[in-house]
PDB file of C-alpha atoms in Angstrom:
ATOM      1  CA  UNK A   1      20.818  15.600 -10.712  1.00  0.00           C
ATOM      2  CA  UNK A   2      21.593  16.416 -14.330  1.00  0.00           C
ATOM      3  CA  UNK A   3      19.966  14.872 -17.396  1.00  0.00           C
ATOM      4  CA  UNK A   4      23.059  12.761 -18.088  1.00  0.00           C
ATOM      5  CA  UNK A   5      23.088  11.235 -14.610  1.00  0.00           C
ATOM      6  CA  UNK A   6      19.345  10.625 -14.738  1.00  0.00           C
ATOM      7  CA  UNK A   7      19.629   8.888 -18.100  1.00  0.00           C
ATOM      8  CA  UNK A   8      22.402   6.681 -16.762  1.00  0.00           C
ATOM      9  CA  UNK A   9      20.470   5.774 -13.600  1.00  0.00           C
ATOM     10  CA  UNK A  10      17.235   5.167 -15.563  1.00  0.00           C
ATOM     11  CA  UNK A  11      19.034   2.667 -17.771  1.00  0.00           C
ATOM     12  CA  UNK A  12      19.623   0.505 -14.685  1.00  0.00           C
ATOM     13  CA  UNK A  13      15.899   0.345 -13.844  1.00  0.00           C
ATOM     14  CA  UNK A  14      14.180   0.129 -17.251  1.00  0.00           C
ATOM     15  CA  UNK A  15      10.879  -1.173 -15.807  1.00  0.00           C
ATOM     16  CA  UNK A  16      10.383   1.992 -13.754  1.00  0.00           C
ATOM     17  CA  UNK A  17       8.630   5.035 -15.133  1.00  0.00           C
ATOM     18  CA  UNK A  18       8.700   8.613 -13.965  1.00  0.00           C
ATOM     19  CA  UNK A  19       5.182   9.741 -13.108  1.00  0.00           C
ATOM     20  CA  UNK A  20       3.949  12.943 -11.522  1.00  0.00           C
ATOM     21  CA  UNK A  21       1.655  12.907  -8.490  1.00  0.00           C
ATOM     22  CA  UNK A  22       0.688  16.003  -6.462  1.00  0.00           C
ATOM     23  CA  UNK A  23       3.117  17.963  -8.635  1.00  0.00           C
ATOM     24  CA  UNK A  24       6.112  15.832  -7.648  1.00  0.00           C
ATOM     25  CA  UNK A  25       7.982  13.524 -10.033  1.00  0.00           C
ATOM     26  CA  UNK A  26       8.263   9.967  -8.761  1.00  0.00           C
ATOM     27  CA  UNK A  27       9.649   6.643  -9.867  1.00  0.00           C
ATOM     28  CA  UNK A  28       6.927   3.997 -10.146  1.00  0.00           C
ATOM     29  CA  UNK A  29       6.792   0.309 -10.904  1.00  0.00           C
ATOM     30  CA  UNK A  30       4.019  -2.239 -10.490  1.00  0.00           C
ATOM     31  CA  UNK A  31       4.958  -5.846  -9.777  1.00  0.00           C
ATOM     32  CA  UNK A  32       2.622  -8.764 -10.494  1.00  0.00           C
ATOM     33  CA  UNK A  33       1.982 -11.768  -8.246  1.00  0.00           C
ATOM     34  CA  UNK A  34      -0.167 -14.871  -8.356  1.00  0.00           C
ATOM     35  CA  UNK A  35      -2.146 -14.008  -5.222  1.00  0.00           C
ATOM     36  CA  UNK A  36      -2.268 -11.819  -2.137  1.00  0.00           C
ATOM     37  CA  UNK A  37       0.143 -13.585   0.223  1.00  0.00           C
ATOM     38  CA  UNK A  38       3.136 -13.357  -2.099  1.00  0.00           C
ATOM     39  CA  UNK A  39       2.359  -9.705  -2.836  1.00  0.00           C
ATOM     40  CA  UNK A  40       2.173  -9.031   0.911  1.00  0.00           C
ATOM     41  CA  UNK A  41       5.548 -10.655   1.593  1.00  0.00           C
ATOM     42  CA  UNK A  42       7.161  -8.651  -1.201  1.00  0.00           C
ATOM     43  CA  UNK A  43       5.648  -5.379   0.059  1.00  0.00           C
ATOM     44  CA  UNK A  44       6.924  -6.188   3.547  1.00  0.00           C
ATOM     45  CA  UNK A  45      10.421  -6.957   2.249  1.00  0.00           C
ATOM     46  CA  UNK A  46      10.485  -3.658   0.342  1.00  0.00           C
ATOM     47  CA  UNK A  47       9.283  -1.848   3.462  1.00  0.00           C
ATOM     48  CA  UNK A  48      11.982  -3.382   5.629  1.00  0.00           C
ATOM     49  CA  UNK A  49      14.722  -2.571   3.110  1.00  0.00           C
ATOM     50  CA  UNK A  50      13.381   0.987   2.914  1.00  0.00           C
ATOM     51  CA  UNK A  51      13.351   1.450   6.669  1.00  0.00           C
ATOM     52  CA  UNK A  52      16.919   0.133   6.924  1.00  0.00           C
ATOM     53  CA  UNK A  53      17.983   2.839   4.475  1.00  0.00           C
ATOM     54  CA  UNK A  54      15.743   5.445   6.111  1.00  0.00           C
ATOM     55  CA  UNK A  55      14.282   6.172   2.680  1.00  0.00           C
ATOM     56  CA  UNK A  56      10.574   5.571   2.490  1.00  0.00           C
ATOM     57  CA  UNK A  57       8.376   4.718  -0.471  1.00  0.00           C
ATOM     58  CA  UNK A  58       4.649   4.725  -1.001  1.00  0.00           C
ATOM     59  CA  UNK A  59       3.522   1.131  -1.445  1.00  0.00           C
ATOM     60  CA  UNK A  60       0.109   0.096  -2.755  1.00  0.00           C
ATOM     61  CA  UNK A  61      -0.697  -3.534  -2.029  1.00  0.00           C
ATOM     62  CA  UNK A  62      -3.620  -5.373  -3.531  1.00  0.00           C
ATOM     63  CA  UNK A  63      -4.442  -8.881  -4.696  1.00  0.00           C
ATOM     64  CA  UNK A  64      -1.778  -9.889  -7.224  1.00  0.00           C
ATOM     65  CA  UNK A  65      -0.133  -6.490  -7.459  1.00  0.00           C
ATOM     66  CA  UNK A  66       2.270  -4.213  -5.599  1.00  0.00           C
ATOM     67  CA  UNK A  67       2.969  -0.677  -6.821  1.00  0.00           C
ATOM     68  CA  UNK A  68       5.984   1.153  -5.415  1.00  0.00           C
ATOM     69  CA  UNK A  69       6.633   4.897  -5.717  1.00  0.00           C
ATOM     70  CA  UNK A  70       9.909   6.553  -4.768  1.00  0.00           C
ATOM     71  CA  UNK A  71      10.718  10.217  -4.449  1.00  0.00           C
ATOM     72  CA  UNK A  72      12.865  12.288  -2.137  1.00  0.00           C
ATOM     73  CA  UNK A  73      10.749  14.413   0.172  1.00  0.00           C
ATOM     74  CA  UNK A  74      13.538  16.885   1.016  1.00  0.00           C
ATOM     75  CA  UNK A  75      14.007  17.945  -2.610  1.00  0.00           C
ATOM     76  CA  UNK A  76      10.426  17.394  -3.810  1.00  0.00           C
ATOM     77  CA  UNK A  77      11.653  15.200  -6.617  1.00  0.00           C
ATOM     78  CA  UNK A  78      14.067  12.481  -7.645  1.00  0.00           C
ATOM     79  CA  UNK A  79      17.471  11.866  -6.133  1.00  0.00           C
ATOM     80  CA  UNK A  80      20.059   9.209  -6.893  1.00  0.00           C
ATOM     81  CA  UNK A  81      18.839   7.305  -3.816  1.00  0.00           C
ATOM     82  CA  UNK A  82      15.446   6.785  -5.453  1.00  0.00           C
ATOM     83  CA  UNK A  83      17.071   4.941  -8.335  1.00  0.00           C
ATOM     84  CA  UNK A  84      19.215   2.916  -5.951  1.00  0.00           C
ATOM     85  CA  UNK A  85      16.119   1.856  -4.004  1.00  0.00           C
ATOM     86  CA  UNK A  86      14.242   1.075  -7.236  1.00  0.00           C
ATOM     87  CA  UNK A  87      17.059  -1.276  -8.226  1.00  0.00           C
ATOM     88  CA  UNK A  88      16.920  -2.823  -4.745  1.00  0.00           C
ATOM     89  CA  UNK A  89      13.201  -3.550  -5.247  1.00  0.00           C
ATOM     90  CA  UNK A  90      13.941  -5.245  -8.561  1.00  0.00           C
ATOM     91  CA  UNK A  91      16.550  -7.396  -6.798  1.00  0.00           C
ATOM     92  CA  UNK A  92      14.034  -8.391  -4.120  1.00  0.00           C
ATOM     93  CA  UNK A  93      11.486  -9.275  -6.795  1.00  0.00           C
ATOM     94  CA  UNK A  94      13.986 -11.393  -8.694  1.00  0.00           C
ATOM     95  CA  UNK A  95      15.170 -13.106  -5.515  1.00  0.00           C
ATOM     96  CA  UNK A  96      11.721 -14.253  -4.356  1.00  0.00           C
TER      97      UNK A  96
ATOM     98  CA  UNK B   1     -27.367  -5.983   2.271  1.00  0.00           C
ATOM     99  CA  UNK B   2     -30.262  -3.715   3.160  1.00  0.00           C
ATOM    100  CA  UNK B   3     -30.028  -0.170   4.467  1.00  0.00           C
ATOM    101  CA  UNK B   4     -30.899  -1.271   7.985  1.00  0.00           C
ATOM    102  CA  UNK B   5     -28.154  -3.867   8.122  1.00  0.00           C
ATOM    103  CA  UNK B   6     -25.654  -1.411   6.643  1.00  0.00           C
ATOM    104  CA  UNK B   7     -26.555   1.241   9.221  1.00  0.00           C
ATOM    105  CA  UNK B   8     -26.105  -1.292  11.996  1.00  0.00           C
ATOM    106  CA  UNK B   9     -22.728  -2.469  10.694  1.00  0.00           C
ATOM    107  CA  UNK B  10     -21.532   1.102  10.056  1.00  0.00           C
ATOM    108  CA  UNK B  11     -22.230   1.996  13.672  1.00  0.00           C
ATOM    109  CA  UNK B  12     -19.595  -0.537  14.714  1.00  0.00           C
ATOM    110  CA  UNK B  13     -16.880   1.090  12.595  1.00  0.00           C
ATOM    111  CA  UNK B  14     -17.577   4.836  12.899  1.00  0.00           C
ATOM    112  CA  UNK B  15     -14.106   5.850  11.699  1.00  0.00           C
ATOM    113  CA  UNK B  16     -14.640   4.221   8.309  1.00  0.00           C
ATOM    114  CA  UNK B  17     -16.233   6.047   5.417  1.00  0.00           C
ATOM    115  CA  UNK B  18     -17.834   4.697   2.284  1.00  0.00           C
ATOM    116  CA  UNK B  19     -16.003   6.066  -0.749  1.00  0.00           C
ATOM    117  CA  UNK B  20     -16.391   5.255  -4.428  1.00  0.00           C
ATOM    118  CA  UNK B  21     -13.408   4.288  -6.573  1.00  0.00           C
ATOM    119  CA  UNK B  22     -13.651   2.975 -10.133  1.00  0.00           C
ATOM    120  CA  UNK B  23     -17.421   2.993  -9.700  1.00  0.00           C
ATOM    121  CA  UNK B  24     -17.330   0.590  -6.741  1.00  0.00           C
ATOM    122  CA  UNK B  25     -18.291   1.556  -3.175  1.00  0.00           C
ATOM    123  CA  UNK B  26     -15.605   0.748  -0.638  1.00  0.00           C
ATOM    124  CA  UNK B  27     -14.974   1.125   3.054  1.00  0.00           C
ATOM    125  CA  UNK B  28     -11.927   3.291   3.747  1.00  0.00           C
ATOM    126  CA  UNK B  29      -9.991   4.349   6.813  1.00  0.00           C
ATOM    127  CA  UNK B  30      -6.584   5.986   7.188  1.00  0.00           C
ATOM    128  CA  UNK B  31      -4.541   5.242  10.301  1.00  0.00           C
ATOM    129  CA  UNK B  32      -1.787   7.549  11.554  1.00  0.00           C
ATOM    130  CA  UNK B  33       1.632   6.498  12.865  1.00  0.00           C
ATOM    131  CA  UNK B  34       4.711   8.239  14.192  1.00  0.00           C
ATOM    132  CA  UNK B  35       7.009   6.894  11.476  1.00  0.00           C
ATOM    133  CA  UNK B  36       7.397   4.320   8.728  1.00  0.00           C
ATOM    134  CA  UNK B  37       8.336   1.187  10.663  1.00  0.00           C
ATOM    135  CA  UNK B  38       5.217   1.144  12.828  1.00  0.00           C
ATOM    136  CA  UNK B  39       3.040   1.813   9.763  1.00  0.00           C
ATOM    137  CA  UNK B  40       4.760  -1.084   7.973  1.00  0.00           C
ATOM    138  CA  UNK B  41       4.145  -3.508  10.838  1.00  0.00           C
ATOM    139  CA  UNK B  42       0.481  -2.528  10.998  1.00  0.00           C
ATOM    140  CA  UNK B  43       0.044  -2.925   7.232  1.00  0.00           C
ATOM    141  CA  UNK B  44       1.671  -6.358   7.461  1.00  0.00           C
ATOM    142  CA  UNK B  45      -0.595  -7.402  10.342  1.00  0.00           C
ATOM    143  CA  UNK B  46      -3.671  -6.294   8.376  1.00  0.00           C
ATOM    144  CA  UNK B  47      -2.410  -8.184   5.334  1.00  0.00           C
ATOM    145  CA  UNK B  48      -1.877 -11.390   7.303  1.00  0.00           C
ATOM    146  CA  UNK B  49      -5.313 -11.171   8.931  1.00  0.00           C
ATOM    147  CA  UNK B  50      -6.818 -10.573   5.495  1.00  0.00           C
ATOM    148  CA  UNK B  51      -5.067 -13.534   3.938  1.00  0.00           C
ATOM    149  CA  UNK B  52      -6.199 -15.785   6.789  1.00  0.00           C
ATOM    150  CA  UNK B  53      -9.811 -14.800   6.011  1.00  0.00           C
ATOM    151  CA  UNK B  54      -9.212 -14.975   2.257  1.00  0.00           C
ATOM    152  CA  UNK B  55     -10.656 -11.475   1.987  1.00  0.00           C
ATOM    153  CA  UNK B  56      -8.223  -9.007   0.527  1.00  0.00           C
ATOM    154  CA  UNK B  57      -8.009  -5.251   0.948  1.00  0.00           C
ATOM    155  CA  UNK B  58      -6.139  -2.560  -0.888  1.00  0.00           C
ATOM    156  CA  UNK B  59      -3.515  -1.140   1.458  1.00  0.00           C
ATOM    157  CA  UNK B  60      -1.601   2.088   0.853  1.00  0.00           C
ATOM    158  CA  UNK B  61       1.482   2.388   3.038  1.00  0.00           C
ATOM    159  CA  UNK B  62       3.510   5.562   3.385  1.00  0.00           C
ATOM    160  CA  UNK B  63       5.502   7.336   6.059  1.00  0.00           C
ATOM    161  CA  UNK B  64       3.211   7.790   9.068  1.00  0.00           C
ATOM    162  CA  UNK B  65       0.040   6.612   7.350  1.00  0.00           C
ATOM    163  CA  UNK B  66      -1.744   3.448   6.265  1.00  0.00           C
ATOM    164  CA  UNK B  67      -4.969   3.596   4.260  1.00  0.00           C
ATOM    165  CA  UNK B  68      -7.087   0.459   4.000  1.00  0.00           C
ATOM    166  CA  UNK B  69      -9.921  -0.102   1.503  1.00  0.00           C
ATOM    167  CA  UNK B  70     -12.332  -3.016   1.664  1.00  0.00           C
ATOM    168  CA  UNK B  71     -14.855  -4.145  -0.872  1.00  0.00           C
ATOM    169  CA  UNK B  72     -16.141  -7.485  -2.064  1.00  0.00           C
ATOM    170  CA  UNK B  73     -14.974  -8.222  -5.586  1.00  0.00           C
ATOM    171  CA  UNK B  74     -17.636 -10.852  -6.299  1.00  0.00           C
ATOM    172  CA  UNK B  75     -20.519  -8.423  -5.746  1.00  0.00           C
ATOM    173  CA  UNK B  76     -18.756  -5.221  -6.857  1.00  0.00           C
ATOM    174  CA  UNK B  77     -19.610  -3.548  -3.595  1.00  0.00           C
ATOM    175  CA  UNK B  78     -19.897  -3.932   0.149  1.00  0.00           C
ATOM    176  CA  UNK B  79     -20.687  -7.146   1.988  1.00  0.00           C
ATOM    177  CA  UNK B  80     -20.996  -7.853   5.676  1.00  0.00           C
ATOM    178  CA  UNK B  81     -17.458  -9.300   5.558  1.00  0.00           C
ATOM    179  CA  UNK B  82     -16.051  -5.886   4.664  1.00  0.00           C
ATOM    180  CA  UNK B  83     -17.419  -4.432   7.892  1.00  0.00           C
ATOM    181  CA  UNK B  84     -16.147  -7.399   9.888  1.00  0.00           C
ATOM    182  CA  UNK B  85     -12.658  -6.916   8.444  1.00  0.00           C
ATOM    183  CA  UNK B  86     -12.820  -3.151   9.068  1.00  0.00           C
ATOM    184  CA  UNK B  87     -13.546  -3.845  12.731  1.00  0.00           C
ATOM    185  CA  UNK B  88     -10.653  -6.333  12.768  1.00  0.00           C
ATOM    186  CA  UNK B  89      -8.317  -3.579  11.500  1.00  0.00           C
ATOM    187  CA  UNK B  90      -9.489  -1.268  14.274  1.00  0.00           C
ATOM    188  CA  UNK B  91      -8.745  -4.016  16.799  1.00  0.00           C
ATOM    189  CA  UNK B  92      -5.237  -4.477  15.373  1.00  0.00           C
ATOM    190  CA  UNK B  93      -4.654  -0.725  15.542  1.00  0.00           C
ATOM    191  CA  UNK B  94      -5.816  -0.538  19.157  1.00  0.00           C
ATOM    192  CA  UNK B  95      -3.747  -3.573  20.138  1.00  0.00           C
ATOM    193  CA  UNK B  96      -0.418  -2.259  18.804  1.00  0.00           C
TER     194      UNK B  96
END
């Protein structure tokens, strides 16, 4: 993925940042909730959408907060799919 | 909670270790799975059991692995409830 494509894809998911963890760049966003139950349901919805696409995030669930990381294992970094799934998460958050 | 009570409770959940994160002791166990979907369902079951008890863990979900942390926010450490919920997680894992 070239810089131009990355810039274009990033513009669609402005709330996501690229972080590095264990030497691998990842897309990350934290979502806020008013309690645990609503955070749980969101995490579950993200997980189901991920499994349908066979593209699997790391999800950290805690009271009032869900953090989602995407990267593509096969390339050890970011692929277009990661941005697509990030946008899908934003849609699920908006649609709650 | 005294040392004696802690030792007794720990004996019931031998797979859990006490770790420290952000200066707070927590109970932690990682569970292994053969894929993402089964890990997701387990994380969701733990989350629902937690919400029913109004005692909320931190859950990290990734492909093939779920890590659960328990601590008691109000005391900034470990309470009997954390051990009870740890045992509940083990039961859910066994019952899959």
